[in-house]
Each structure stands twice: as C-alpha cells, then as structure tokens.
C-alpha cells in the first residue's frame, strides 16, 4: 500500500500490531474506523456511554438515532438481547453477514442506553468481515458502529473515504480494502410472532422469506422507516437526478446496464456489482463537481430495492 494512503499514520494495516492497537484504543473509550463487508463503521465500545457519545459528536448527528451493535455470534448477541425463535432462525441462516436484528434489550443489558436512544430494543449484527470479527474478538465487548461518515453524507466503502470525512477526529482507521457488499445491512425487527422490515439492505426480502417461509411485513406508509431514517441521507454535494437515460449539459451520468453513462455501476446490469460500486461512484462523480449527478434507472427488485432506497435519499430535498 502506498505511503500516501497511510495519511498521517492514521490508516493502518490490520496486521497483529494494528489489531492490538485498535483493541487498546477501543477498550480505553476511543474511536476507530472499522472495515465490514457492508460499509466502514465508526466503532466504539458499546458498553461505554462516553465513547458512544463521541460517535454522535464525530458524525455530527443532529439526533440521537439508535445504533447497531456488532457482536461475534449468537451467543454474544444473547448476552444483550432477548433472542426469540424467529431471531434465532434468522441468525442461523444469515450470520455472520449483513442482517441486523432489532430485538428487546435484556433486563441486565450492559450496553449503553444511548446506543438504543432510550428505546427498550437493541439492534444487533454479527459482521462477516474478518477484520471486524478479529477486532470484536480482541476487545471482547460489543462495538457500536454506524457508518463512518459525517451525518447525511455518502457512506464510506474504503479506508480513504473514512479519512477524508472524519480522519482528523478519530484515533485510527484499519484498512480492510474495499467493502465487498458496499451497501448497509438489512434491518429487521423481530418479536415473538414474526418479523418486519425496518430498512432495506444487502439481504433481500426474498432471501428472508425463503428462510422463514413467512411473508415479510413492511410497516404502514410508503417509506420504510426506522428511527432516524431521514429523507435526505447519503447525499453528495451535487444534486442528484434519478432515472436518467441521457446526459444533460454539465451533468455526470452514472450508467447501469444498457445506459452507458460516463461511468457505470454495472455494465452487465448486475445488482450486486452495482451495490458494491454505488457509494464510491457517487464520491467519484461528486469529485468532478458536476452541476448534477444523473443516475440511470435501477430495477426495483432484489438488491435494487436497497439501492433505490439509498438513491432516493441521495436525491431528496436537503434538510
Ligand atoms: P446506521 O446508523 O447507518 O448504522 O443505521 C442504523 C439503522 O438501524 C438505522 O436505520 C436505525 O434506525 C436502525 N436501528 C437501530 N436501532 C434500532 C432500534 N432499537 N429500533 C429500530 N431501528 C433501529
Ligand atoms: Mg449511515
């Protein structure tokens, strides 16, 4: 890796020394940029309220939205959450991986209430990325980790993205390469009687329904909502125009499939490839300072549902 990418020594290789240093920082209440298979997380010890408060400060989050805790496995999840039969089945099928389950907090749950934003519930995920798993194991505590970007901006899918956004304010960034999935986890609420979708993401509704043989409930209202999901999010500096099939004056066109564009999310029209390229390509297009970033239509099925959800937020009226 080039020296330049290790700007100010903040970006570190996830070798034994890097992992040990990350674990030391986290145990002392510091913050690190942590690679996962979805996007880079801004990680803190979830049992340390002061450390969790630093996450909100660093992201400049306008509100105390609840955060996801990252654990090693089901056993560790059960220390903090009431794992129902449905939750257990979903963990068996999709963990480790990009599925977050919102469950009731256990009565003796030692995770900071700030993580749950005062709710009785807690969001839990076991990431698949080997670096994230190694760090969680080394710390031995759950890590609260929202995406490592300033609130409302594009999620980071490479260590350099984290550095550009919040590098100055955090203790280190572990470089785990580009995120293989590139889009956030699917968030599902689970109770005694079933489960419901709170945020579309890397695991599709079809994949979930295949496992549970139950229809996924999508809560009332057109927008799928979880607390803190503001309309404008994932926003580049340039305004965004959706469903574009041509380029207008001054625009950069991001293509997909048969819409070629100036760059393409996936020339072959593959949704997994488009998800992996989405956030880095929005950054790339934004860096060219176009009047507008135009984006080709993305089919609204499978992973395309999560991609379109992010694109609608990127295009939404800014707060
Ligand atoms: P992020 O901050 O990008 O990691 O996103 C976390 C997502 O999980 C947001 O959509 C939150 O609203 C959702 N979430 C976290 N905790 C809860 C909870 N207790 N109840 C419902 N949704 C939650
Ligand atoms: Mg985020």
CSV table of C-alpha atoms and ligand atoms in Angstrom, one decimal:
chain,number,residue,atom,x,y,z
A,1,UNK,CA,0.0,0.0,0.0
A,2,UNK,CA,1.3,3.5,-0.8
A,3,UNK,CA,2.7,5.7,1.9
A,4,UNK,CA,0.3,8.4,0.8
A,5,UNK,CA,-2.8,6.2,1.6
A,6,UNK,CA,-1.5,6.0,5.2
A,7,UNK,CA,-2.1,9.6,5.7
A,8,UNK,CA,-0.6,10.9,9.0
A,9,UNK,CA,-0.2,7.3,10.0
A,10,UNK,CA,-4.0,7.1,10.8
A,11,UNK,CA,-4.7,4.4,8.2
A,12,UNK,CA,-3.2,1.1,9.5
A,13,UNK,CA,-2.8,-2.4,8.1
A,14,UNK,CA,-5.0,-4.9,10.0
A,15,UNK,CA,-1.9,-7.0,11.0
A,16,UNK,CA,-1.4,-8.2,14.5
A,17,UNK,CA,0.0,-4.9,15.6
A,18,UNK,CA,-2.8,-2.9,14.0
A,19,UNK,CA,-5.5,-5.1,15.6
A,20,UNK,CA,-3.9,-4.9,19.0
A,21,UNK,CA,-3.7,-1.2,18.8
A,22,UNK,CA,-7.3,-0.9,17.7
A,23,UNK,CA,-8.4,-3.1,20.6
A,24,UNK,CA,-6.4,-1.0,23.0
A,25,UNK,CA,-8.0,2.2,21.7
A,26,UNK,CA,-11.5,0.8,21.9
A,27,UNK,CA,-11.1,-0.5,25.4
A,28,UNK,CA,-9.9,2.9,26.5
A,29,UNK,CA,-13.0,4.6,25.0
A,30,UNK,CA,-11.5,5.8,21.7
A,31,UNK,CA,-13.0,5.6,18.2
A,32,UNK,CA,-11.7,3.7,15.1
A,33,UNK,CA,-12.7,3.3,11.5
A,34,UNK,CA,-13.5,-0.4,11.1
A,35,UNK,CA,-14.0,-2.3,7.8
A,36,UNK,CA,-17.0,-4.5,7.5
A,37,UNK,CA,-18.5,-6.3,4.4
A,38,UNK,CA,-21.2,-3.6,4.1
A,39,UNK,CA,-19.5,-0.2,4.7
A,40,UNK,CA,-16.8,1.1,7.0
A,41,UNK,CA,-18.1,1.6,10.6
A,42,UNK,CA,-17.2,4.2,13.2
A,43,UNK,CA,-16.7,1.9,16.1
A,44,UNK,CA,-16.7,2.4,19.8
A,45,UNK,CA,-17.1,0.2,22.9
A,46,UNK,CA,-20.9,-0.1,23.1
A,47,UNK,CA,-20.8,-0.5,26.9
A,48,UNK,CA,-19.1,2.8,27.3
A,49,UNK,CA,-21.6,5.7,27.2
A,50,UNK,CA,-18.9,8.4,26.8
A,51,UNK,CA,-17.3,6.5,23.9
A,52,UNK,CA,-20.8,6.2,22.3
A,53,UNK,CA,-21.4,9.9,22.8
A,54,UNK,CA,-18.2,10.6,20.9
A,55,UNK,CA,-19.7,8.7,17.9
A,56,UNK,CA,-22.6,11.2,17.8
A,57,UNK,CA,-20.3,14.1,18.1
A,58,UNK,CA,-17.9,12.9,15.4
A,59,UNK,CA,-20.7,12.1,12.9
A,60,UNK,CA,-22.4,15.4,13.9
A,61,UNK,CA,-25.6,13.6,14.1
A,62,UNK,CA,-28.5,16.0,14.6
A,63,UNK,CA,-30.3,13.5,16.8
A,64,UNK,CA,-29.6,10.5,19.0
A,65,UNK,CA,-30.6,7.8,16.5
A,66,UNK,CA,-30.2,4.3,17.8
A,67,UNK,CA,-27.0,2.5,16.7
A,68,UNK,CA,-26.3,-1.1,15.7
A,69,UNK,CA,-24.1,-3.2,18.0
A,70,UNK,CA,-21.6,-5.6,16.4
A,71,UNK,CA,-21.0,-9.0,18.0
A,72,UNK,CA,-19.2,-12.2,17.2
A,73,UNK,CA,-22.1,-14.6,17.2
A,74,UNK,CA,-25.5,-15.7,18.5
A,75,UNK,CA,-24.1,-16.4,22.0
A,76,UNK,CA,-22.7,-12.9,22.3
A,77,UNK,CA,-26.0,-11.4,21.0
A,78,UNK,CA,-28.0,-13.4,23.6
A,79,UNK,CA,-26.0,-11.6,26.4
A,80,UNK,CA,-27.6,-8.3,25.4
A,81,UNK,CA,-30.9,-9.1,23.6
A,82,UNK,CA,-33.9,-11.4,24.0
A,83,UNK,CA,-33.4,-13.8,21.1
A,84,UNK,CA,-36.8,-15.2,20.0
A,85,UNK,CA,-37.3,-18.3,18.0
A,86,UNK,CA,-37.6,-16.2,14.8
A,87,UNK,CA,-34.5,-14.2,15.6
A,88,UNK,CA,-32.6,-17.5,16.2
A,89,UNK,CA,-33.7,-18.9,12.8
A,90,UNK,CA,-32.6,-15.7,11.1
A,91,UNK,CA,-29.2,-15.7,12.8
A,92,UNK,CA,-28.7,-19.3,11.9
A,93,UNK,CA,-29.4,-18.5,8.2
A,94,UNK,CA,-27.7,-15.2,7.8
A,95,UNK,CA,-25.0,-14.7,10.4
A,96,UNK,CA,-22.3,-13.8,10.1
A,97,UNK,CA,-23.5,-11.4,7.4
A,98,UNK,CA,-25.3,-8.2,6.5
A,99,UNK,CA,-28.5,-8.7,8.6
A,100,UNK,CA,-29.3,-6.6,11.6
A,101,UNK,CA,-32.0,-7.8,14.1
A,102,UNK,CA,-33.8,-5.4,16.3
A,103,UNK,CA,-34.8,-7.3,19.5
A,104,UNK,CA,-35.8,-6.5,23.1
A,105,UNK,CA,-32.9,-5.5,25.3
A,106,UNK,CA,-32.3,-8.0,28.1
A,107,UNK,CA,-33.1,-6.6,31.5
A,108,UNK,CA,-29.4,-6.8,32.6
A,109,UNK,CA,-28.1,-5.5,29.3
A,110,UNK,CA,-24.8,-3.6,29.9
A,111,UNK,CA,-24.9,-1.8,26.5
A,112,UNK,CA,-25.1,2.0,27.0
A,113,UNK,CA,-28.8,3.1,26.8
A,114,UNK,CA,-27.5,5.8,24.4
A,115,UNK,CA,-27.0,3.1,21.8
A,116,UNK,CA,-30.7,2.3,22.0
A,117,UNK,CA,-31.6,6.0,22.1
A,118,UNK,CA,-33.6,5.2,25.2
A,119,UNK,CA,-35.7,2.5,23.5
A,120,UNK,CA,-36.4,-0.9,25.0
A,121,UNK,CA,-34.9,-2.5,21.9
A,122,UNK,CA,-31.4,-3.1,20.6
A,123,UNK,CA,-30.2,-3.6,17.0
A,124,UNK,CA,-27.6,-6.4,16.7
A,125,UNK,CA,-25.5,-7.7,13.9
A,126,UNK,CA,-22.6,-10.2,13.5
A,127,UNK,CA,-20.4,-8.9,10.6
A,128,UNK,CA,-18.7,-11.4,8.3
A,129,UNK,CA,-15.6,-9.3,7.5
A,130,UNK,CA,-12.5,-11.0,9.1
A,131,UNK,CA,-11.0,-7.7,10.4
A,132,UNK,CA,-14.3,-6.7,12.1
A,133,UNK,CA,-14.6,-10.1,13.6
A,134,UNK,CA,-11.0,-10.1,14.8
A,135,UNK,CA,-11.3,-6.7,16.4
A,136,UNK,CA,-14.6,-7.7,18.2
A,137,UNK,CA,-12.9,-10.8,19.5
A,138,UNK,CA,-9.9,-8.9,20.7
A,139,UNK,CA,-12.0,-6.3,22.5
A,140,UNK,CA,-14.3,-8.9,23.9
A,141,UNK,CA,-17.2,-6.3,24.0
A,142,UNK,CA,-19.9,-5.4,21.5
A,143,UNK,CA,-19.0,-2.5,19.3
A,144,UNK,CA,-21.5,0.3,18.4
A,145,UNK,CA,-20.7,1.2,14.8
A,146,UNK,CA,-22.7,3.4,12.5
A,147,UNK,CA,-21.3,4.2,9.1
A,148,UNK,CA,-18.0,6.2,9.4
A,149,UNK,CA,-19.2,9.3,7.6
A,150,UNK,CA,-20.4,12.7,8.7
A,151,UNK,CA,-24.2,12.6,9.2
A,152,UNK,CA,-26.2,12.7,5.9
A,153,UNK,CA,-23.2,12.2,3.6
A,154,UNK,CA,-22.2,9.2,1.4
A,155,UNK,CA,-21.3,6.0,3.3
A,156,UNK,CA,-17.6,5.0,3.1
A,157,UNK,CA,-16.6,1.8,1.3
A,158,UNK,CA,-12.8,2.3,1.6
A,159,UNK,CA,-10.4,3.4,4.3
A,160,UNK,CA,-9.6,6.6,2.3
A,161,UNK,CA,-13.2,7.6,2.3
A,162,UNK,CA,-13.3,7.5,6.1
A,163,UNK,CA,-10.1,9.5,6.3
A,164,UNK,CA,-11.5,12.2,4.0
A,165,UNK,CA,-14.6,12.6,6.1
A,166,UNK,CA,-13.6,12.2,9.7
A,167,UNK,CA,-10.0,11.2,9.7
A,168,UNK,CA,-8.8,14.1,11.9
A,169,UNK,CA,-11.3,13.3,14.7
A,170,UNK,CA,-10.7,9.6,15.2
A,171,UNK,CA,-7.8,7.6,16.6
A,172,UNK,CA,-7.1,5.2,13.7
A,173,UNK,CA,-8.6,3.6,10.6
A,174,UNK,CA,-8.0,-0.1,9.9
A,175,UNK,CA,-7.6,-0.7,6.2
A,176,UNK,CA,-9.6,-3.7,5.1
A,177,UNK,CA,-9.7,-2.9,1.5
A,178,UNK,CA,-12.9,-2.1,-0.4
A,179,UNK,CA,-16.1,-3.4,1.1
A,180,UNK,CA,-17.3,-6.5,-0.8
A,181,UNK,CA,-21.1,-5.6,-0.5
A,182,UNK,CA,-20.9,-1.9,-0.4
A,183,UNK,CA,-24.4,-1.2,0.9
A,184,UNK,CA,-25.7,-1.2,4.5
A,185,UNK,CA,-27.2,-4.2,6.3
A,186,UNK,CA,-30.9,-5.0,6.1
A,187,UNK,CA,-32.6,-4.1,9.4
A,188,UNK,CA,-35.4,-6.3,10.6
A,189,UNK,CA,-37.5,-6.1,13.7
A,190,UNK,CA,-38.2,-9.5,15.3
A,191,UNK,CA,-40.6,-10.4,18.1
A,192,UNK,CA,-42.4,-13.5,19.4
A,193,UNK,CA,-44.8,-13.6,16.5
A,194,UNK,CA,-42.7,-12.7,13.4
A,195,UNK,CA,-40.6,-10.1,11.8
A,196,UNK,CA,-40.9,-6.9,9.8
A,197,UNK,CA,-38.6,-4.8,7.6
A,198,UNK,CA,-37.2,-1.6,9.1
A,199,UNK,CA,-34.6,-0.8,6.4
A,200,UNK,CA,-34.0,-2.5,3.1
A,201,UNK,CA,-30.4,-3.6,2.6
A,202,UNK,CA,-27.9,-6.2,1.5
A,203,UNK,CA,-30.1,-9.2,2.3
A,204,UNK,CA,-33.2,-9.1,0.1
A,205,UNK,CA,-36.8,-9.6,1.2
A,206,UNK,CA,-36.9,-12.7,-1.0
A,207,UNK,CA,-33.9,-14.2,0.8
A,208,UNK,CA,-35.5,-13.6,4.2
A,209,UNK,CA,-38.8,-15.1,3.1
A,210,UNK,CA,-37.1,-18.2,1.8
A,211,UNK,CA,-35.8,-18.9,5.2
A,212,UNK,CA,-38.8,-18.1,7.3
A,213,UNK,CA,-41.4,-19.2,4.8
A,214,UNK,CA,-43.4,-16.2,6.1
A,215,UNK,CA,-44.3,-13.0,4.3
A,216,UNK,CA,-42.1,-10.1,5.4
A,217,UNK,CA,-44.3,-7.4,6.9
A,218,UNK,CA,-43.5,-4.0,5.6
A,219,UNK,CA,-44.8,-1.4,8.0
A,220,UNK,CA,-47.5,1.1,7.0
A,221,UNK,CA,-46.7,4.1,4.9
A,222,UNK,CA,-44.9,4.4,1.7
A,223,UNK,CA,-41.4,4.8,3.2
A,224,UNK,CA,-39.9,2.0,5.2
A,225,UNK,CA,-38.8,3.7,8.4
A,226,UNK,CA,-36.6,3.0,11.3
A,227,UNK,CA,-36.0,5.8,13.8
A,228,UNK,CA,-33.5,8.3,12.4
A,229,UNK,CA,-34.0,7.5,8.8
A,230,UNK,CA,-34.3,10.9,7.5
A,231,UNK,CA,-35.4,11.5,3.9
A,232,UNK,CA,-32.1,13.3,2.9
A,233,UNK,CA,-29.2,11.0,3.5
A,234,UNK,CA,-26.2,9.6,1.6
A,235,UNK,CA,-26.0,12.9,-0.1
A,236,UNK,CA,-23.2,14.1,-2.4
A,237,UNK,CA,-22.5,17.8,-2.8
A,238,UNK,CA,-24.1,17.9,-6.2
A,239,UNK,CA,-27.9,17.5,-6.6
A,240,UNK,CA,-29.0,14.1,-7.9
A,241,UNK,CA,-31.3,13.3,-10.8
A,242,UNK,CA,-32.8,9.8,-10.8
A,243,UNK,CA,-34.0,7.5,-13.7
A,244,UNK,CA,-31.9,9.4,-16.2
A,245,UNK,CA,-31.4,7.8,-19.6
A,246,UNK,CA,-29.5,10.8,-21.1
A,247,UNK,CA,-26.9,13.3,-20.0
A,248,UNK,CA,-27.9,17.0,-19.8
A,249,UNK,CA,-25.5,20.0,-20.0
A,250,UNK,CA,-23.0,20.0,-17.1
A,251,UNK,CA,-24.1,16.6,-15.8
A,252,UNK,CA,-22.2,13.5,-15.0
A,253,UNK,CA,-24.3,10.4,-15.9
A,254,UNK,CA,-23.8,7.2,-13.8
A,255,UNK,CA,-24.9,4.4,-16.0
A,256,UNK,CA,-26.3,0.9,-15.4
A,257,UNK,CA,-26.8,-1.9,-17.9
A,258,UNK,CA,-27.7,-0.5,-21.4
A,259,UNK,CA,-27.5,3.1,-20.2
A,260,UNK,CA,-23.7,3.5,-20.6
A,261,UNK,CA,-23.1,6.9,-18.9
A,262,UNK,CA,-19.7,8.5,-18.1
A,263,UNK,CA,-19.1,5.7,-15.7
A,264,UNK,CA,-21.3,2.6,-14.9
A,265,UNK,CA,-22.5,1.0,-11.7
A,266,UNK,CA,-22.5,-2.3,-13.7
A,267,UNK,CA,-22.2,-2.6,-17.4
A,268,UNK,CA,-23.7,-6.0,-17.3
A,269,UNK,CA,-26.7,-4.8,-15.3
A,270,UNK,CA,-25.7,-6.9,-12.2
A,271,UNK,CA,-27.2,-5.6,-9.0
A,272,UNK,CA,-24.6,-7.0,-6.6
A,273,UNK,CA,-21.9,-5.2,-8.7
A,274,UNK,CA,-24.0,-2.0,-8.6
A,275,UNK,CA,-24.3,-2.2,-4.8
A,276,UNK,CA,-20.6,-2.6,-4.4
A,277,UNK,CA,-19.9,0.4,-6.7
A,278,UNK,CA,-22.7,2.7,-5.5
A,279,UNK,CA,-21.1,4.8,-2.8
A,280,UNK,CA,-17.6,5.0,-4.3
A,281,UNK,CA,-19.0,6.0,-7.7
A,282,UNK,CA,-21.2,8.7,-6.1
A,283,UNK,CA,-18.0,10.1,-4.5
A,284,UNK,CA,-16.1,9.8,-7.8
A,285,UNK,CA,-18.8,11.6,-9.7
A,286,UNK,CA,-19.1,14.3,-7.0
A,287,UNK,CA,-15.3,14.9,-7.1
A,288,UNK,CA,-15.8,16.1,-10.7
A,289,UNK,CA,-18.1,18.9,-9.4
A,290,UNK,CA,-20.8,18.4,-12.0
A,291,UNK,CA,-24.0,20.6,-11.9
A,292,UNK,CA,-25.9,17.5,-11.3
A,293,UNK,CA,-25.2,13.8,-10.9
A,294,UNK,CA,-27.7,11.9,-13.1
A,295,UNK,CA,-28.2,8.2,-12.5
A,296,UNK,CA,-29.7,5.6,-14.8
A,297,UNK,CA,-32.8,3.6,-13.6
A,298,UNK,CA,-32.1,0.6,-11.4
A,299,UNK,CA,-34.6,-2.2,-11.5
A,300,UNK,CA,-36.6,-2.2,-8.3
A,301,UNK,CA,-36.3,-5.8,-7.2
A,302,UNK,CA,-33.9,-7.8,-5.1
A,303,UNK,CA,-30.8,-5.7,-4.1
A,304,UNK,CA,-32.2,-3.0,-6.4
A,305,UNK,CA,-34.7,-2.1,-3.6
A,306,UNK,CA,-31.9,-1.2,-1.2
A,307,UNK,CA,-30.0,0.6,-4.0
A,308,UNK,CA,-33.1,2.7,-4.9
A,309,UNK,CA,-33.8,3.4,-1.3
A,310,UNK,CA,-30.3,5.0,-0.9
A,311,UNK,CA,-30.6,6.8,-4.3
A,312,UNK,CA,-33.9,8.4,-3.3
A,313,UNK,CA,-32.4,9.7,-0.1
A,314,UNK,CA,-29.3,11.0,-2.0
A,315,UNK,CA,-31.7,12.8,-4.3
A,316,UNK,CA,-34.1,14.1,-1.6
A,317,UNK,CA,-34.6,17.7,-0.7
A,318,UNK,CA,-31.7,18.6,1.7
A,319,UNK,CA,-32.6,19.3,5.3
B,1,LIG,P1,-26.6,3.2,10.8
B,1,LIG,O1,-26.6,4.3,11.8
B,1,LIG,O2,-26.3,3.7,9.4
B,1,LIG,O3,-25.7,2.1,11.2
B,1,LIG,O4,-28.1,2.7,10.8
B,1,LIG,C1,-28.7,2.0,11.9
B,1,LIG,C2,-30.1,1.7,11.5
B,1,LIG,O5,-30.6,0.8,12.4
B,1,LIG,C3,-31.0,2.9,11.4
B,1,LIG,O6,-31.9,2.8,10.3
B,1,LIG,C4,-31.7,2.8,12.8
B,1,LIG,O7,-32.9,3.5,12.8
B,1,LIG,C5,-31.8,1.3,12.9
B,1,LIG,N1,-32.0,0.9,14.3
B,1,LIG,C6,-31.0,0.8,15.3
B,1,LIG,N2,-31.5,0.5,16.5
B,1,LIG,C7,-32.8,0.4,16.3
B,1,LIG,C8,-33.9,0.1,17.2
B,1,LIG,N3,-33.7,-0.1,18.5
B,1,LIG,N4,-35.2,0.1,16.7
B,1,LIG,C9,-35.4,0.3,15.4
B,1,LIG,N5,-34.4,0.6,14.5
B,1,LIG,C10,-33.2,0.7,15.0
B,2,LIG,MG1,-25.1,5.7,7.9
